[in-house]
Coordinates of C-alpha atoms in Angstrom, one line a residue:
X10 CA 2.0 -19.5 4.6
X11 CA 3.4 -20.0 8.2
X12 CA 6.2 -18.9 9.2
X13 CA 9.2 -21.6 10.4
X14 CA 10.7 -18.8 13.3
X15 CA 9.8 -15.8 14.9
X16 CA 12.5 -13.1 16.2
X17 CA 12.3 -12.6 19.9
X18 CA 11.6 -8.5 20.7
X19 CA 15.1 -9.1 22.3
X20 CA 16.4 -9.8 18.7
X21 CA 14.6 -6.9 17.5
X22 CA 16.2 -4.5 19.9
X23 CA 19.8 -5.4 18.5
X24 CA 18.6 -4.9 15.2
X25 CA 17.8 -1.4 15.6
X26 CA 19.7 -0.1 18.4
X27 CA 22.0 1.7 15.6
X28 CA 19.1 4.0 15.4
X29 CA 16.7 4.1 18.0
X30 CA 16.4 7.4 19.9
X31 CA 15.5 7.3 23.6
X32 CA 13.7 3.9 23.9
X33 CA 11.3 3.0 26.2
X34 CA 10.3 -0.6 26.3
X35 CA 6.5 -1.1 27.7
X36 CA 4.3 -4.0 28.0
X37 CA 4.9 -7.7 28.7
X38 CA 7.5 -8.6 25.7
X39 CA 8.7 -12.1 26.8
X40 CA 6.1 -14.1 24.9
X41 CA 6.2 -11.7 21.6
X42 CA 7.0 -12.8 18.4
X43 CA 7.4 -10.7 15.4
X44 CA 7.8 -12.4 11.9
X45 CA 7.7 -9.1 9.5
X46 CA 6.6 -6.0 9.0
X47 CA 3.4 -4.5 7.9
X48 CA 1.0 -1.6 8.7
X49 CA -1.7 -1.4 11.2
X50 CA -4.5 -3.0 9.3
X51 CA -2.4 -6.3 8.9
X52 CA -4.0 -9.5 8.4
X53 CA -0.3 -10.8 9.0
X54 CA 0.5 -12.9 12.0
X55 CA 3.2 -11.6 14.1
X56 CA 3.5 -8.2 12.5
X57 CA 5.6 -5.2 14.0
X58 CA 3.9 -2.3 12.9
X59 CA 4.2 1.7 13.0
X60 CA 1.8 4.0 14.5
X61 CA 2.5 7.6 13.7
X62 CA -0.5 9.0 14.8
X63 CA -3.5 7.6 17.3
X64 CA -6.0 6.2 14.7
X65 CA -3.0 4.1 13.7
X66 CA -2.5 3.2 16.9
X67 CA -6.2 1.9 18.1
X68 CA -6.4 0.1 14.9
X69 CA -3.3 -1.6 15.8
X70 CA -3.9 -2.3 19.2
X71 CA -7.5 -4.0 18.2
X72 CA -6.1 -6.0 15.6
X73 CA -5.1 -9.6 16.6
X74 CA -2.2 -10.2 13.3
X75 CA -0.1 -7.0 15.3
X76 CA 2.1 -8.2 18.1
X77 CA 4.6 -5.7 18.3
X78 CA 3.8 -1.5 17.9
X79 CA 6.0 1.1 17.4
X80 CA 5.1 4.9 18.5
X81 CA 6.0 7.6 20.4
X82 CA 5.3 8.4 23.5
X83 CA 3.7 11.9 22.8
X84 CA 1.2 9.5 20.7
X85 CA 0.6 6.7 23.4
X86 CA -0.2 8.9 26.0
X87 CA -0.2 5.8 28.4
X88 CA -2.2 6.4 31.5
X89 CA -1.7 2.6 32.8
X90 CA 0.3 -0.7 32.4
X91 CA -2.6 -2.5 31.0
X92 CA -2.0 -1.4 27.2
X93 CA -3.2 -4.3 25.0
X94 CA 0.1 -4.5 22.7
X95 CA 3.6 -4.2 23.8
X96 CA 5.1 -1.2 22.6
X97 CA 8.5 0.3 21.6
X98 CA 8.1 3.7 22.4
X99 CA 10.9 6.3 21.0
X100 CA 11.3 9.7 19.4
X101 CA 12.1 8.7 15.7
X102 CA 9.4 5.5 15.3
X103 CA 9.3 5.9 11.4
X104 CA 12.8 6.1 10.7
X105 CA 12.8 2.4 13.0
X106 CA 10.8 1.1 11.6
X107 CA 11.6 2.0 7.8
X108 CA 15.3 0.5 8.8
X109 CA 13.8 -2.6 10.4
X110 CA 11.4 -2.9 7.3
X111 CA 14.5 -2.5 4.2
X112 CA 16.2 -5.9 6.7
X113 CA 13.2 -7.9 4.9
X114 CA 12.8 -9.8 8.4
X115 CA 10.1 -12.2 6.4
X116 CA 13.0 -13.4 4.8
X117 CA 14.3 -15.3 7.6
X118 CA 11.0 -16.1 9.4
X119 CA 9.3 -17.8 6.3
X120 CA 10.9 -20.8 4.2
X121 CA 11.2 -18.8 1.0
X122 CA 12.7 -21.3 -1.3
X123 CA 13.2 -20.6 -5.6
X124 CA 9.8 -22.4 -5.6
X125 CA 8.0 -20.1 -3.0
X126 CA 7.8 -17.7 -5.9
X127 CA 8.4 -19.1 -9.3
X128 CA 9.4 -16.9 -12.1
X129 CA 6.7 -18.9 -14.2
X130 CA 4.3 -17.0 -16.3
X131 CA 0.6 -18.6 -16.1
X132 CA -1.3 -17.0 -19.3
X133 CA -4.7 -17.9 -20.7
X134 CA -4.6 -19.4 -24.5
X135 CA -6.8 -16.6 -25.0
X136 CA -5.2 -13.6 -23.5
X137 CA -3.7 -11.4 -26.6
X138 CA 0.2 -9.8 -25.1
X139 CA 2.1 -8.0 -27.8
X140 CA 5.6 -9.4 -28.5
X141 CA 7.3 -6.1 -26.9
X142 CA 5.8 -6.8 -23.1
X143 CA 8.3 -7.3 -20.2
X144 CA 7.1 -9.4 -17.7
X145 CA 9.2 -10.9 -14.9
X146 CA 8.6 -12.9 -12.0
X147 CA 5.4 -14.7 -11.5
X148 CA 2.4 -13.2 -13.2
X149 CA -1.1 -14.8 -14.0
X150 CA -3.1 -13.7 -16.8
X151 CA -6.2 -14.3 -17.2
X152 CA -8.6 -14.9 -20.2
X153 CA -9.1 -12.5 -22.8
X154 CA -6.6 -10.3 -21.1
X155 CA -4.9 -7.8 -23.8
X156 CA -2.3 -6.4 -23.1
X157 CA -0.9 -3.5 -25.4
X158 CA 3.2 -2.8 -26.8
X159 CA 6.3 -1.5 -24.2
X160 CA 4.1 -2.6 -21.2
X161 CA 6.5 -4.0 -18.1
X162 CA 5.4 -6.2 -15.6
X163 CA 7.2 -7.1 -12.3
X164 CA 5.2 -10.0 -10.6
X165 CA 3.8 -11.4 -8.5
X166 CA 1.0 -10.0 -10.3
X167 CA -2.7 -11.4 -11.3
X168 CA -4.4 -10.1 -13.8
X169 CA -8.3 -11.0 -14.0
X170 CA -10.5 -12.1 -16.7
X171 CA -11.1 -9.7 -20.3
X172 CA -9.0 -6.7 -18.4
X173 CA -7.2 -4.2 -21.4
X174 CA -3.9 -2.6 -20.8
X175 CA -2.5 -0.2 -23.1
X176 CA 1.0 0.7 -24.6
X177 CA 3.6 1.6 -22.2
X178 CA 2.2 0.8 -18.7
X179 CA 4.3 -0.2 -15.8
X180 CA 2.7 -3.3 -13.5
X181 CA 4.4 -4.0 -10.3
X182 CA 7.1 -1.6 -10.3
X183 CA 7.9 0.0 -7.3
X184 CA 7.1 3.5 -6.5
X185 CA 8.7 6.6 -5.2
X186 CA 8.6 5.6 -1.1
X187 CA 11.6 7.3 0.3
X188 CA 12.5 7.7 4.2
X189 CA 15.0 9.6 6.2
X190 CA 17.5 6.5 7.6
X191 CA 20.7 6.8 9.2
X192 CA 20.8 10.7 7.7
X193 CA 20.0 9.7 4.4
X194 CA 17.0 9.4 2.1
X195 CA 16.8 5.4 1.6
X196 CA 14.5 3.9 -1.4
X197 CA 12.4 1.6 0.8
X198 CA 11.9 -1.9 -0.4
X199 CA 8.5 -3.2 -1.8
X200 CA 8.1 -7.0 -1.0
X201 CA 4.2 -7.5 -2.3
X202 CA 2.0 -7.8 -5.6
X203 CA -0.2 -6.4 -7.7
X204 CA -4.0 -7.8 -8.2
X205 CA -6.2 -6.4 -11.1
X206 CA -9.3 -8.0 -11.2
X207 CA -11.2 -9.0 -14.0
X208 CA -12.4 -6.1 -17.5
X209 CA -10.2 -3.2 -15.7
X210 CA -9.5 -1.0 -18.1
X211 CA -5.9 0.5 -17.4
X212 CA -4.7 2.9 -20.1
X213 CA -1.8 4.4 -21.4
X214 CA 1.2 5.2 -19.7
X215 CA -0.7 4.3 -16.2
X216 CA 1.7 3.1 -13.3
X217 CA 0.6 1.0 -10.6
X218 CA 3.4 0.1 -8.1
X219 CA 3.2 -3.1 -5.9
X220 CA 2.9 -3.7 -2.4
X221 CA 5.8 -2.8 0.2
X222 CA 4.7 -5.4 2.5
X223 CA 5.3 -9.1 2.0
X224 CA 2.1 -11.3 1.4
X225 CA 0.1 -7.9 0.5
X226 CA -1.1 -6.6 -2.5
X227 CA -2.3 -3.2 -4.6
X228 CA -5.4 -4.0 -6.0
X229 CA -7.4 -3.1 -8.5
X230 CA -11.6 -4.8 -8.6
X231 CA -13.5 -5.8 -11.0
X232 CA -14.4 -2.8 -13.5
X233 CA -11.8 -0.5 -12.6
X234 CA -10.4 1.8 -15.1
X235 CA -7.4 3.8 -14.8
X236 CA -6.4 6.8 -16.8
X237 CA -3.4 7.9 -19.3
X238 CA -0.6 8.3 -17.3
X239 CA -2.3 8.4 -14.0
X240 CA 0.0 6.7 -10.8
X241 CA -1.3 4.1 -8.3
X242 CA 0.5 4.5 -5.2
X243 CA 2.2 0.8 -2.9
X244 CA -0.9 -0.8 -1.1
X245 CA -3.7 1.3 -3.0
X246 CA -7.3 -0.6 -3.0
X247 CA -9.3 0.6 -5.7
X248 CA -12.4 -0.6 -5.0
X249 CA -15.6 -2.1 -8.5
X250 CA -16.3 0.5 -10.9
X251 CA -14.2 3.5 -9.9
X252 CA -12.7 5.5 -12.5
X253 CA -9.2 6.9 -12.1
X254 CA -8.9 9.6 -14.6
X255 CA -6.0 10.8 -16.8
X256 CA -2.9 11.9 -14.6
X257 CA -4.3 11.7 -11.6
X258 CA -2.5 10.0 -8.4
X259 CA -3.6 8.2 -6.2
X260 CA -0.5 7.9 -3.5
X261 CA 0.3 5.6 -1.4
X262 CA -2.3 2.7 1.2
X263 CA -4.9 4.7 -0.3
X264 CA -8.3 3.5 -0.1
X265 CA -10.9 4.2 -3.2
X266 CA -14.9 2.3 -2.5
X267 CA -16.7 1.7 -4.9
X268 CA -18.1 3.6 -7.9
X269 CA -16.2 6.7 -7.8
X270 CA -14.8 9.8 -10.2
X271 CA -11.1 10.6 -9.2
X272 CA -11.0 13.7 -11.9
X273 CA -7.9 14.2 -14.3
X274 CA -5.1 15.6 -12.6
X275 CA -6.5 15.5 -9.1
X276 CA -4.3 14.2 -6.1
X277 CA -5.7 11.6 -3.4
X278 CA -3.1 12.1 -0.1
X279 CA -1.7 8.8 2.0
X280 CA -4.1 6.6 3.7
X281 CA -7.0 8.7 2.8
X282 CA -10.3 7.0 2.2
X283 CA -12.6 8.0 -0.2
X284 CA -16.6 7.0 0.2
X285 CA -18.7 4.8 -2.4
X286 CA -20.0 7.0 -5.2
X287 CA -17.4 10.2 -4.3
X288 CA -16.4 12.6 -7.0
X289 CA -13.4 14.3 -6.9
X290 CA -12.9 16.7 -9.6
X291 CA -10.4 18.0 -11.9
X292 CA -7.2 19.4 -10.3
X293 CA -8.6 18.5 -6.7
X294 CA -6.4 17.6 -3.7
X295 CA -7.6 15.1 -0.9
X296 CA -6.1 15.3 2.0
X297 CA -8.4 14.3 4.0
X298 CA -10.9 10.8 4.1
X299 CA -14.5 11.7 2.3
X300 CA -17.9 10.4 3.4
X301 CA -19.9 8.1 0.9
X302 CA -21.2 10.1 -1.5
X303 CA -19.2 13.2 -1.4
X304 CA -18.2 15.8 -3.9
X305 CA -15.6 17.9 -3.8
X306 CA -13.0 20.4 -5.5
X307 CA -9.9 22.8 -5.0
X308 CA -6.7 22.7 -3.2
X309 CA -7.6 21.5 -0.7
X310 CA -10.0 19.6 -1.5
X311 CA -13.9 20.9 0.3
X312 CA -17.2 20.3 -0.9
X313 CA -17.7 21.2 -4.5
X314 CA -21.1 23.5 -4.4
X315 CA -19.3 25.8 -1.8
X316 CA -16.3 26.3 -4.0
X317 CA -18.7 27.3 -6.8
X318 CA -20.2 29.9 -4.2
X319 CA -16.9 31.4 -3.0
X320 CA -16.0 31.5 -6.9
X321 CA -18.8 33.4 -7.9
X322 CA -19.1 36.1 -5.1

């Protein structure tokens, strides 16, 4: 999807000058167009995007779907004029960017018509869903697909080939993302999808929210299984064969690889990563990304053996 018009940074400026604090334009801005928002990774042309710390910021600056990046100048540390990106530089970037974001700017840069997402319902002859399920907006289902009593669904949302979900889960719903705007804690708006992939196994009670960026999705690979009552944060990527256990979270732009234990109960922090073939164990708490192949336990979260050793002394 293209978009039809592109806000000028100019236009941008009046949108937010109710709340900018001390802003410092840098960078060559007259050529800048900026269809939505997103985060850093985007693969969304004309994205404006927040950096609130400088990992963010690299990853932003490299990336070719970010035109516009907002910071602050403590993080940007500019030593030249020659910055790749333009910049808005100011002291409260997230709260910026968080009000820009709630505008839903894709909504007047795209042609988003009743037909751009129809409320349709695409589901296999095959898939099994019990009378009770919810579903609105549009949602694919795929074949074999079960899906269990009092289970909502809020597309868009795809659901892949022979994948179970039990009684009472929520698919698409959005999660607990809440910002300081304006003085006051704002609900921020999720715009995306869901995408389970094909025999997930997703069990009772589980919630997995949907994207808060437009054209993005939480997703779910092939073989995934999540556990009673566990939570799926906006923007997760759960990557083939991991296994989320019961009531664990996994919070928000999250990233799980492949073939991993998340242990009941345990907590996986914002934007952390965790390495193919981790395991995280009961009770744990991530804060921090994991190398391939890790193990660890406690809060916080460190490597499992050494907890065992402090334990035992």
């Amino acid at each position: 999807m293209k978009p039809h018009r592109l806000f000028t940074v100019e236009e941008i400026l009046s949108r937010i000058e109710s709340v900018v604090v001390d802003l410092e334009v840098h960078g060559e801005t007259h050529q800048t167009g900026i269809a939505q928002t997103s985060f850093s990774y985007s693969e969304h042309p004309y994205s404006i995007v927040l950096a609130t710390n400088q990992g963010w910021l690299k990853q932003a600056a490299e990336n070719d779907a970010v035109s516009l990046i907002l910071t602050t100048p403590r993080i940007a540390k500019l030593k030249s004029d020659d910055f790749a990106k333009p910049l808005l530089l100011c002291q409260n970037p997230d709260e910026v960017f968080y009000f820009l974001h709630n505008q839903a700017l894709h909504a007047e840069s795209y042609e988003i018509t009743p037909d751009t997402y129809s409320a349709e319902h695409h589901i296999d002859h095959t898939a099994t869903i019990h009378p009770s399920v919810v579903m609105e907006g549009p949602i694919i289902i795929g074949e074999e697909v079960t899906i269990g009593p009092f289970c909502y669904l809020k597309g868009p949302i795809e659901i892949g080939a022979g994948t179970i979900i039990q009684e009472g889960c929520s698919i698409g719903n959005e999660g607990l993302f809440t910002k300081l705007v304006e003085g006051h804690h704002q609900h921020i708006r999720h715009y995306g999808g869901v995408v389970i992939g094909p025999r997930c196994q997703i069990h009772s009670g589980a919630r997995i929210a949907r994207s808060a960026i437009f054209q993005s999705a939480t997703r779910l690979e092939e073989g995934v299984s999540v556990g009673v009552e566990s939570v799926v944060g906006h923007d997760c990527h759960v990557e083939r064969n991991s296994i989320i256990a019961s009531t664990a979270a996994i919070l928000g732009r999250a990233h799980v690889e492949a073939s991993c234990w998340i242990g009941a109960g345990s907590l996986i922090s914002n934007s952390c990563r965790i390495g193919h073939h981790s395991s995280v164990k009961v009770g744990a708490v991530v804060i921090q990304n994991l190398e391939p192949n890790s193990t660890v336990s406690g809060n916080f979260a460190r490597e499992h053996h050494r907890t065992l050793r402090d334990l035992i002394k």
